[in-house]
Every structure is written in C-alpha cells, then in structure tokens.
Coordinates of C-alpha atoms in Angstrom, one line a residue:
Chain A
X1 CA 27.9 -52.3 53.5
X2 CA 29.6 -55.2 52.0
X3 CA 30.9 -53.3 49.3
X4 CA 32.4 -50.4 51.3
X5 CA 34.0 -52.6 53.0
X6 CA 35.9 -54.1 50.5
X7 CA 36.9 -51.0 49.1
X8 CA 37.8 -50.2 52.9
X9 CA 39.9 -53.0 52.7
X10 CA 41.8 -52.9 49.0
X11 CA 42.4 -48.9 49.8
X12 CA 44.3 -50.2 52.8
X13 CA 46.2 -53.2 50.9
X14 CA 46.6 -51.7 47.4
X15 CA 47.7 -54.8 45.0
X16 CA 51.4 -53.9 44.2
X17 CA 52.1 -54.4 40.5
X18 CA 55.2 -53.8 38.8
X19 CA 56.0 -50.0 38.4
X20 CA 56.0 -49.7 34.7
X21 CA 59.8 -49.4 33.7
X22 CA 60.4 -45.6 32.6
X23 CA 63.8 -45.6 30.6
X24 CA 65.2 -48.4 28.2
X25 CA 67.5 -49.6 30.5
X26 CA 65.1 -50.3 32.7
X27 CA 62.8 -51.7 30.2
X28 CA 65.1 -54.0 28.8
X29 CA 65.9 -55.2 32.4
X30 CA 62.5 -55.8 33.4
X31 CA 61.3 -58.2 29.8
X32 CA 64.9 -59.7 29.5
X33 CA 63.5 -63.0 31.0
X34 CA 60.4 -63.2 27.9
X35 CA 63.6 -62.4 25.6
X36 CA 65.2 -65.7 26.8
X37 CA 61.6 -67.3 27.0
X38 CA 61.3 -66.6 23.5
X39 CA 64.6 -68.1 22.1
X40 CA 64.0 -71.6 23.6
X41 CA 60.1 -71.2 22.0
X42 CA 62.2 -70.1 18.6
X43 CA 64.3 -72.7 18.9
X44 CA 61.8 -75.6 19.5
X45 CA 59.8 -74.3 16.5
X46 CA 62.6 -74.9 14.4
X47 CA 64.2 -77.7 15.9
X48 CA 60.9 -79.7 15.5
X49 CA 60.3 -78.4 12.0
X50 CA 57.0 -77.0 13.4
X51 CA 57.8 -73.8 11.0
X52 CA 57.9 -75.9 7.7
X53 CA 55.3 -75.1 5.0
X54 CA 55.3 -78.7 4.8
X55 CA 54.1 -79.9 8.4
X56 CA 50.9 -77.9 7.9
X57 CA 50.4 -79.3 4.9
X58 CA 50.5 -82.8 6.2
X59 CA 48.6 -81.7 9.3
X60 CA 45.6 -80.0 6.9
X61 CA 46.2 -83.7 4.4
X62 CA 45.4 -85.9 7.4
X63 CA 48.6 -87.3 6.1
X64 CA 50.9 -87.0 9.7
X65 CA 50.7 -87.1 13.0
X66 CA 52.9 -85.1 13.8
X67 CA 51.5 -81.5 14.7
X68 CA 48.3 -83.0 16.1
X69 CA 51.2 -84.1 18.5
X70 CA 52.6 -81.5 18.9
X71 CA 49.7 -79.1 19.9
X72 CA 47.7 -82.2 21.6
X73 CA 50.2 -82.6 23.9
X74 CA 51.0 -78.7 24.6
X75 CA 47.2 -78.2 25.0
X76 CA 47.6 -81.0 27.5
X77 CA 50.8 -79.9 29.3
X78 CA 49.2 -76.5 29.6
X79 CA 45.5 -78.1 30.9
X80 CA 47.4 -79.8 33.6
X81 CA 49.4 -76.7 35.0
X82 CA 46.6 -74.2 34.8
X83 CA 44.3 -76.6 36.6
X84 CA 47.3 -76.9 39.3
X85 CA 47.7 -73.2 39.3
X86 CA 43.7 -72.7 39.9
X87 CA 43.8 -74.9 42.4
X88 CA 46.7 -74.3 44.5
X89 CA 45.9 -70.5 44.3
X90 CA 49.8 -70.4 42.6
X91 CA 51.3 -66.4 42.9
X92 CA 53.9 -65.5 40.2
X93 CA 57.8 -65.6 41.3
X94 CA 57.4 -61.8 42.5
X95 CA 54.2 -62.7 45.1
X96 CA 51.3 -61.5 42.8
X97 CA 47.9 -63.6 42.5
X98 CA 48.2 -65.7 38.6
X99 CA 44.9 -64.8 36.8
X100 CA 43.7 -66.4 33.8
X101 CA 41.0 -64.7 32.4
X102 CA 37.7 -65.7 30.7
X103 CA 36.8 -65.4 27.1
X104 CA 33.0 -64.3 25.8
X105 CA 31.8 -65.7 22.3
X106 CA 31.8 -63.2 19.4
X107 CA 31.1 -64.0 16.1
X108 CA 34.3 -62.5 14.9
X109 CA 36.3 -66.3 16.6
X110 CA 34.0 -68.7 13.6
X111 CA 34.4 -65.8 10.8
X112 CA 37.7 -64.3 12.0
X113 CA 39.3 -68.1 12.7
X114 CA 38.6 -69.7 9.4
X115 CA 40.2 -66.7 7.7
X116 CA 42.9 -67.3 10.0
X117 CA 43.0 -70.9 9.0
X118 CA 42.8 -70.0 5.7
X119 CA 46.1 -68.4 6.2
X120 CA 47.6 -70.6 8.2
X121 CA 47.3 -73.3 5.5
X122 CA 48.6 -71.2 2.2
X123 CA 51.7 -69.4 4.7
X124 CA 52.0 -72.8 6.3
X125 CA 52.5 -70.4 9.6
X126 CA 50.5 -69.1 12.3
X127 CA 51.9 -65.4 13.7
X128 CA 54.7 -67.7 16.0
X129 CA 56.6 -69.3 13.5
X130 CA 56.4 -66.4 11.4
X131 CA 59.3 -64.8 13.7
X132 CA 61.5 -68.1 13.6
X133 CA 61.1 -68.2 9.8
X134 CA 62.8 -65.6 9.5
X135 CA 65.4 -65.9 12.1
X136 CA 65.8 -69.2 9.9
X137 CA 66.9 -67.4 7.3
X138 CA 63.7 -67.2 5.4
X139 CA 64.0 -63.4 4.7
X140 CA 60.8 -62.4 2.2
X141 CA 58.5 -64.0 5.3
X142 CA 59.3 -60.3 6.7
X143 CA 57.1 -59.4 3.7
X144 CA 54.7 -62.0 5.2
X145 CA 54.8 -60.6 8.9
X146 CA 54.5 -56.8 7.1
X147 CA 51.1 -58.1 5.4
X148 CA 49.8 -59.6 8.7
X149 CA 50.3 -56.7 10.7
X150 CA 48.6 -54.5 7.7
X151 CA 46.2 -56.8 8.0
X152 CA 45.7 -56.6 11.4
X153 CA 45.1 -52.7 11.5
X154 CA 42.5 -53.2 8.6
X155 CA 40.8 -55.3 11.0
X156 CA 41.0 -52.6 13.4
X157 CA 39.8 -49.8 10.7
X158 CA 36.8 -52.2 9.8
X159 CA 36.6 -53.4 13.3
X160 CA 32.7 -51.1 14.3
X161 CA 31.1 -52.8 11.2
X162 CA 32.2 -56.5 10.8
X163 CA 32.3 -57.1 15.2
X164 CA 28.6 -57.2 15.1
X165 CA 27.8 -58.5 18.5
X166 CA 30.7 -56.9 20.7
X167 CA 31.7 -58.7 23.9
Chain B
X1 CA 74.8 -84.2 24.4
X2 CA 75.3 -81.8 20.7
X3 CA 74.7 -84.5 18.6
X4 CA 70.9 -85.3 20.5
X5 CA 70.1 -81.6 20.1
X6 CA 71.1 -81.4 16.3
X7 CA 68.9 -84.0 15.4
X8 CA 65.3 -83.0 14.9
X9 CA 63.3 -82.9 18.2
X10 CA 60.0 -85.2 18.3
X11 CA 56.7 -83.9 18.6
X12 CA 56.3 -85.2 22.3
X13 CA 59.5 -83.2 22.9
X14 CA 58.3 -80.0 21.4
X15 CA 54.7 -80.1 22.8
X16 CA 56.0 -80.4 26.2
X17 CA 58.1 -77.4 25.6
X18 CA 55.1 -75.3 23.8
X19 CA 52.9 -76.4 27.0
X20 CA 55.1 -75.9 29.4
X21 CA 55.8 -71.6 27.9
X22 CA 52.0 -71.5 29.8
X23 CA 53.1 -72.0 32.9
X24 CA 56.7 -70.5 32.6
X25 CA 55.0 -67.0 31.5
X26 CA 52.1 -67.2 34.3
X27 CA 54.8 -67.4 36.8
X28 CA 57.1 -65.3 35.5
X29 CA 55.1 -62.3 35.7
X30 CA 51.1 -63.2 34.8
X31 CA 51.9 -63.1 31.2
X32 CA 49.0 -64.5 29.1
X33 CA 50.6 -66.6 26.1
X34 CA 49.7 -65.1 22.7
X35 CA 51.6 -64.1 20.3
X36 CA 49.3 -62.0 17.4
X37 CA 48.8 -59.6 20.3
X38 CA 52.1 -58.5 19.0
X39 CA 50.9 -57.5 15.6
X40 CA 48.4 -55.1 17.5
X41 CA 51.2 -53.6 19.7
X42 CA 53.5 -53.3 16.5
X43 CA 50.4 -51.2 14.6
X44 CA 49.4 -49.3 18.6
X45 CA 53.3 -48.6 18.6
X46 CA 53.6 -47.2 14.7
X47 CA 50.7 -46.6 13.0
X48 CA 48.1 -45.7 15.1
X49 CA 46.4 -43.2 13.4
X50 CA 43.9 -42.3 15.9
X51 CA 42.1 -45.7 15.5
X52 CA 39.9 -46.6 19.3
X53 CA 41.4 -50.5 18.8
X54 CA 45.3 -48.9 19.1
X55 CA 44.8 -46.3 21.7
X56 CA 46.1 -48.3 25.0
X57 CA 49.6 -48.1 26.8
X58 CA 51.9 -50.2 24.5
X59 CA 54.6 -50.2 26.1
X60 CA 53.0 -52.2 29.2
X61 CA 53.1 -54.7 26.6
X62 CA 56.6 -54.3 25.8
X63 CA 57.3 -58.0 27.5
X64 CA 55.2 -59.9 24.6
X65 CA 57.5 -57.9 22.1
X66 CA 60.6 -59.4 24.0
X67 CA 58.8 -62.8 23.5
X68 CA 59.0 -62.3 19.6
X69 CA 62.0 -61.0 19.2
X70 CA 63.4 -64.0 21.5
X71 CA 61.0 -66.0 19.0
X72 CA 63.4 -64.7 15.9
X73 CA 66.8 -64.9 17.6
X74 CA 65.5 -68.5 18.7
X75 CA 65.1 -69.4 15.0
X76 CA 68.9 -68.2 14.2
X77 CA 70.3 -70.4 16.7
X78 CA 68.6 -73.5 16.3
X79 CA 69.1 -72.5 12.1
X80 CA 73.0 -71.5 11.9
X81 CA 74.0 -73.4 15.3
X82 CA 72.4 -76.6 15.8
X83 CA 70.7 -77.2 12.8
X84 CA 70.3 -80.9 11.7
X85 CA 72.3 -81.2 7.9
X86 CA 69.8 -83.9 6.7
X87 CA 66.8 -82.8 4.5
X88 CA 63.6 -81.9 5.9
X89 CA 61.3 -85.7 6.2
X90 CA 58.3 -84.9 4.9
X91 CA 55.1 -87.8 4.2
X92 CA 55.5 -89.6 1.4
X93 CA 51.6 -89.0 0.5
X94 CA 51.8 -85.1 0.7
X95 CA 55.1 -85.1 -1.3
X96 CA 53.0 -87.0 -3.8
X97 CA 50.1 -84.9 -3.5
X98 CA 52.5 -81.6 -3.7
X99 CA 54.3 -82.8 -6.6
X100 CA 51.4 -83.4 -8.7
X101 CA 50.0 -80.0 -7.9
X102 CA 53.3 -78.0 -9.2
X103 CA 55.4 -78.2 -5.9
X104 CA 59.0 -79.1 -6.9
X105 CA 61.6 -77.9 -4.2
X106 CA 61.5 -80.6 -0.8
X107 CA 64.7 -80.1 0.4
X108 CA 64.3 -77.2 3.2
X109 CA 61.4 -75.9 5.7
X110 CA 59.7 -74.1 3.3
X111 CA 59.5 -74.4 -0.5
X112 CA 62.0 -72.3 -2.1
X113 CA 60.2 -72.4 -5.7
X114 CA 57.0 -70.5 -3.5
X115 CA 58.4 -68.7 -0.8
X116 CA 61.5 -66.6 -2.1
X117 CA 62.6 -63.0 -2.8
X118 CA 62.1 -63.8 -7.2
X119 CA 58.9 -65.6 -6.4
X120 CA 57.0 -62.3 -4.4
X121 CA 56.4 -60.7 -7.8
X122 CA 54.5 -63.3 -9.4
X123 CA 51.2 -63.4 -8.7
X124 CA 51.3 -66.7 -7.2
X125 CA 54.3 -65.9 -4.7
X126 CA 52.0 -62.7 -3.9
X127 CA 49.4 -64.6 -3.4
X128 CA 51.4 -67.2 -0.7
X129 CA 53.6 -64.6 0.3
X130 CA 50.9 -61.1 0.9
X131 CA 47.9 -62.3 0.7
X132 CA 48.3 -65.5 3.1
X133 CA 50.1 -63.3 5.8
X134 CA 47.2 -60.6 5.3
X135 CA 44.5 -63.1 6.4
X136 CA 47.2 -64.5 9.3
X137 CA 47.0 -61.0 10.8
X138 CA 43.1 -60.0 10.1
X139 CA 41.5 -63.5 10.6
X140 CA 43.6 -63.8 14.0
X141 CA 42.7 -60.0 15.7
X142 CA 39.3 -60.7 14.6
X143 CA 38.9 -64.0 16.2
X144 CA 41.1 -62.6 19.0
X145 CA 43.8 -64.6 19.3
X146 CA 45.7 -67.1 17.1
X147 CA 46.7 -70.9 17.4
X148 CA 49.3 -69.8 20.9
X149 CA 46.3 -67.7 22.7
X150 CA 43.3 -69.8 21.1
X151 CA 44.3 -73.4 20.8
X152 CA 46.8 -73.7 23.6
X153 CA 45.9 -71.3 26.2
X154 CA 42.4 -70.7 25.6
X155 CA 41.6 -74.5 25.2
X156 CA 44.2 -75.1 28.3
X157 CA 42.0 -72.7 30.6
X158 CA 38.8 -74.2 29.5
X159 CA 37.3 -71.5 27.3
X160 CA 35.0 -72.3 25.2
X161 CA 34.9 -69.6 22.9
X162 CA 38.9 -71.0 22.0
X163 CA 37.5 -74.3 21.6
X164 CA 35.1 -72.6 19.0
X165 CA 38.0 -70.6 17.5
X166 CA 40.2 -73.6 16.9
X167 CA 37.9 -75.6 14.9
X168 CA 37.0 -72.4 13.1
X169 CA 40.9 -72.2 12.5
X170 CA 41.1 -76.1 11.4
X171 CA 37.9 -75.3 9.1
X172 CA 39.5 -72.3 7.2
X173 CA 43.0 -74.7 7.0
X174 CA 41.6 -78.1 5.5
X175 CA 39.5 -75.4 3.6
X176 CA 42.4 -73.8 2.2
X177 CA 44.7 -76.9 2.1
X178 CA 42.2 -79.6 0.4
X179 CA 39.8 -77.4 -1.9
X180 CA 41.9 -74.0 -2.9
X181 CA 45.3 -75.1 -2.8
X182 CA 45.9 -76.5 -6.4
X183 CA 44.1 -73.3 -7.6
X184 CA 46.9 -71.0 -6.1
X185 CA 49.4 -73.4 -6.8
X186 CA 48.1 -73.6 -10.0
X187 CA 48.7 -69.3 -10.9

C-alpha cells in the first residue's frame, strides 16, 4: 500500500530537473556559471603554486607543509558545509533537493589509487592542475592530459577483468 | 589590492577556496566536484567505440567540461595577468634532495629540464611526460575518482571508501616519490 502510494504521490509532483539544453546556445547559457567556477579554481591552483612539480615533491618528501594545508583545510571547509547542507535540508539556487551520494568499497580505490598516486608523484599533478598547467603556459602537459585520457579508456576496455568485485 | 593578488596566495587562502568549490557547485546546480570524470566524458564524447563504461548521455555532463575549461583559462590569467615575477620558493631540503638526483632547473612551476617539448622524446621525459599522465587517467577511473572527488569531497561527505582511496593515493605517491624517483630521474 505504502508503496503505491508513494508512487501515487511522485506521479502527481514529478521532481522538475533542468530540461537538458538542446542547441549550443543554450548549452553554453545553461554551464556558463561552472565556466566562471572553473577560472577562480584555475586561478587558485596557480596562484598558490598548487600545480608545481615541486609542491608534490615536498608534499611526498615530508619536507613542507604546505599542500597538507592546503587539502586539510579544503577537506575541512567542505566537511563543515556538507554537514550544514545535510542538516538544514539546503535546495540548490533553482529550488531542487542537494544530494550527496554514497560511495561502496571496490577493490579497484586501493589498486586503482596507488597507481594514481603513483602518477600523481612523477607528473607532480592530479587530473585538476593538469588543465591550469597548461593554461600556464606549460604546453607538452597536453601530451600529459592526452595520455591520461588514453589511459582512462584502457581502464574502461580492461574494466570486466581487473573490477573484480563490482559495486 | 593588485599587488596582494600578485603575490603568491597561502595555503589557508587556497584551501578555503578549494573547500569552499563544494559547496558553490552543490548549490549551483547539484554538481558533484570531480574533475577525472572529465577524462571519461572526453573518451564517452570521442572515442567511444562501443565500450559499456562510455555509453551514457555525455552531454548532461557538459557542465563538468565547462569546469575544466574554466580550470585552463583560470591558469592563463593568474599566469600572463597576475602572476608573481619572483621564482618559485621551493624547501631547501627537496631542492637538495632534487639536485643530487639530476634535477637542475628551479626557477618555474615545473622543471623545464623534465617537462618540455625536446625532453618528450627521451625516454626519461616519456616516461614523466606519458607514462605518468597514463597512470593519472587509469589509476583515477579505476579508483573512481581522483584527489577533487576522493580526497575533498568524498572524505568531506564522510565516505569511507574516499578515505581508503586517499591513503591508497598517498601510498602510490611516497611510493613513487621516495623509492622510484631517482631511478626515472636517473634514465
């Protein structure tokens, strides 16, 4: 009965999400905001050297504090507002309920993320500062952002026999 | 007000800002942060090739695209308009420890000697320059995330399959950075 009724119910109050935009125009108006989002992210990365080669090298060295700074406070800044957001029920700016999903274990987040650190220490950049390196001028990092999304579709050709354990 | 920005920012200064793009994309419009999703969209939206892991609707994705493309016009500004004219300040212990493994250039973000158009066709620039951002992109979609989705917004929202991630990410880094380093440094 429950159920019915709740299907009653959501049939008569269909969630309203944003009507996907159908020509560029539209498009471009609808994502300008994660454009502008982006540039101040960009511009923080670089403006607090967070994309040099050399910050992850002292990170990995134990030999700054610097980055563990940097992501200890984010990690912290982000804690607090998604704790507020859970518990004052927040909507976004257009009215619709903020969820923040949960993640299941695989195996593939120990084997996958030490590759990944692996990486991260010899580019001295994870997939973010990739994009402000070269907006910084570094140009062969495209090379570098090439490999990484080659390497992320032999992950997906591999994917059935190295995700043992899906979900 | 110019002169504050040019210098570069602190690390409380740019953690508040990293923290804060949570919240700002929740609101916005329910965006998750995470920014190797990207590389999947990229492959979904070109090279698909009929693989299960590509077939979705891309272009609902289209605003984490903006993100990265706001991500690269970010690093122009901040590079050619308000960039700080001093060298880059780097430890004095890993300049040390750099030096003595073959590392000579200290003067900008990354090390020209390693990173550079002349230095992808020897084998160690290959190795720096491919092979690195070839584990970036596999070991990231295969753990599901990278440090944005894993270490900031997983860890922020409690997950404890991030948590795992992270230090799985910090393994493969002091790993890499410690053990194999002078090996690759040393080709």
């Amino acid at each position: 009965m429950q159920t019915k009724t709740t299907t009653k119910s959501q049939k008569q109050n269909p969630i309203v999400t944003q009507v996907p935009p159908t020509s560029i125009g539209e498009m471009f108006k609808a994502n300008f905001k994660y454009l502008i989002v982006g540039i101040i992210f960009g511009t923080v990365f670089v403006k607090a050297e967070i994309i040099s080669w050399f910050r992850i090298q002292e990170m990995f060295r134990l030999q700054s504090f610097f980055m563990y700074g940097v992501i200890g406070t984010a990690v912290v800044v982000a804690a607090i507002s998604v704790f507020l957001i859970k518990k004052f029920k927040a909507k976004t700016f257009s009215g619709e309920p903020i969820s923040i999903p949960n993640k299941e274990f695989r195996w593939g987040q120990i084997f996958g993320g030490m590759i990944f650190g692996l990486g991260w220490a010899i580019t001295g950049a994870c997939p973010g500062p990739l994009f402000a390196q070269i907006g910084s001028g570094f140009t062969v990092i495209i090379v570098t952002l090439i490999s990484a999304i080659f390497g992320t579709w032999m992950y997906a050709m591999l994917r059935d026999k190295i995700d043992f354990l899906k979900k | 007000m110019l002169e504050f920005i040019r210098q570069p920012w602190s690390w409380y200064v740019a953690g508040i800002l990293v923290g804060l793009t949570v919240p700002v994309l929740l609101f916005l419009g329910n965006k998750k942060f995470g920014i190797s999703a990207t590389l999947r969209h990229t492959c979904a939206a070109c090279v698909p090739a009929d693989i299960s892991f590509f077939q979705y609707n891309w272009k609902n994705e289209m605003w984490n695209m903006f993100f990265v493309v706001g991500t690269l016009i970010g690093g122009i500004v901040a590079t050619f308009l308000l960039s700080n004219p001093e060298p880059i300040q780097v430890s004095e212990a890993t300049v040390a420890d750099l030096q003595a493994l073959g590392v000579t250039d200290f003067g900008n973000l990354l090390p020209a000697d390693i990173f550079s158009w002349e230095s992808l066709f020897t084998l160690r620039g290959f190795m720096f320059i491919v092979v690195g951002g070839f584990m970036v992109g596999f070991g990231a979609r295969w753990a599901g995330g990278c440090t944005s989705g894993h270490a900031i917004m997983g860890i922020a929202s409690l997950q404890v399959p991030s948590l795992i991630a992270t230090i799985s990410f910090m393994v493969g880094g002091f790993i890499m950075t410690n053990l194999l380093l002078g090996f690759f440094l040393g080709l």
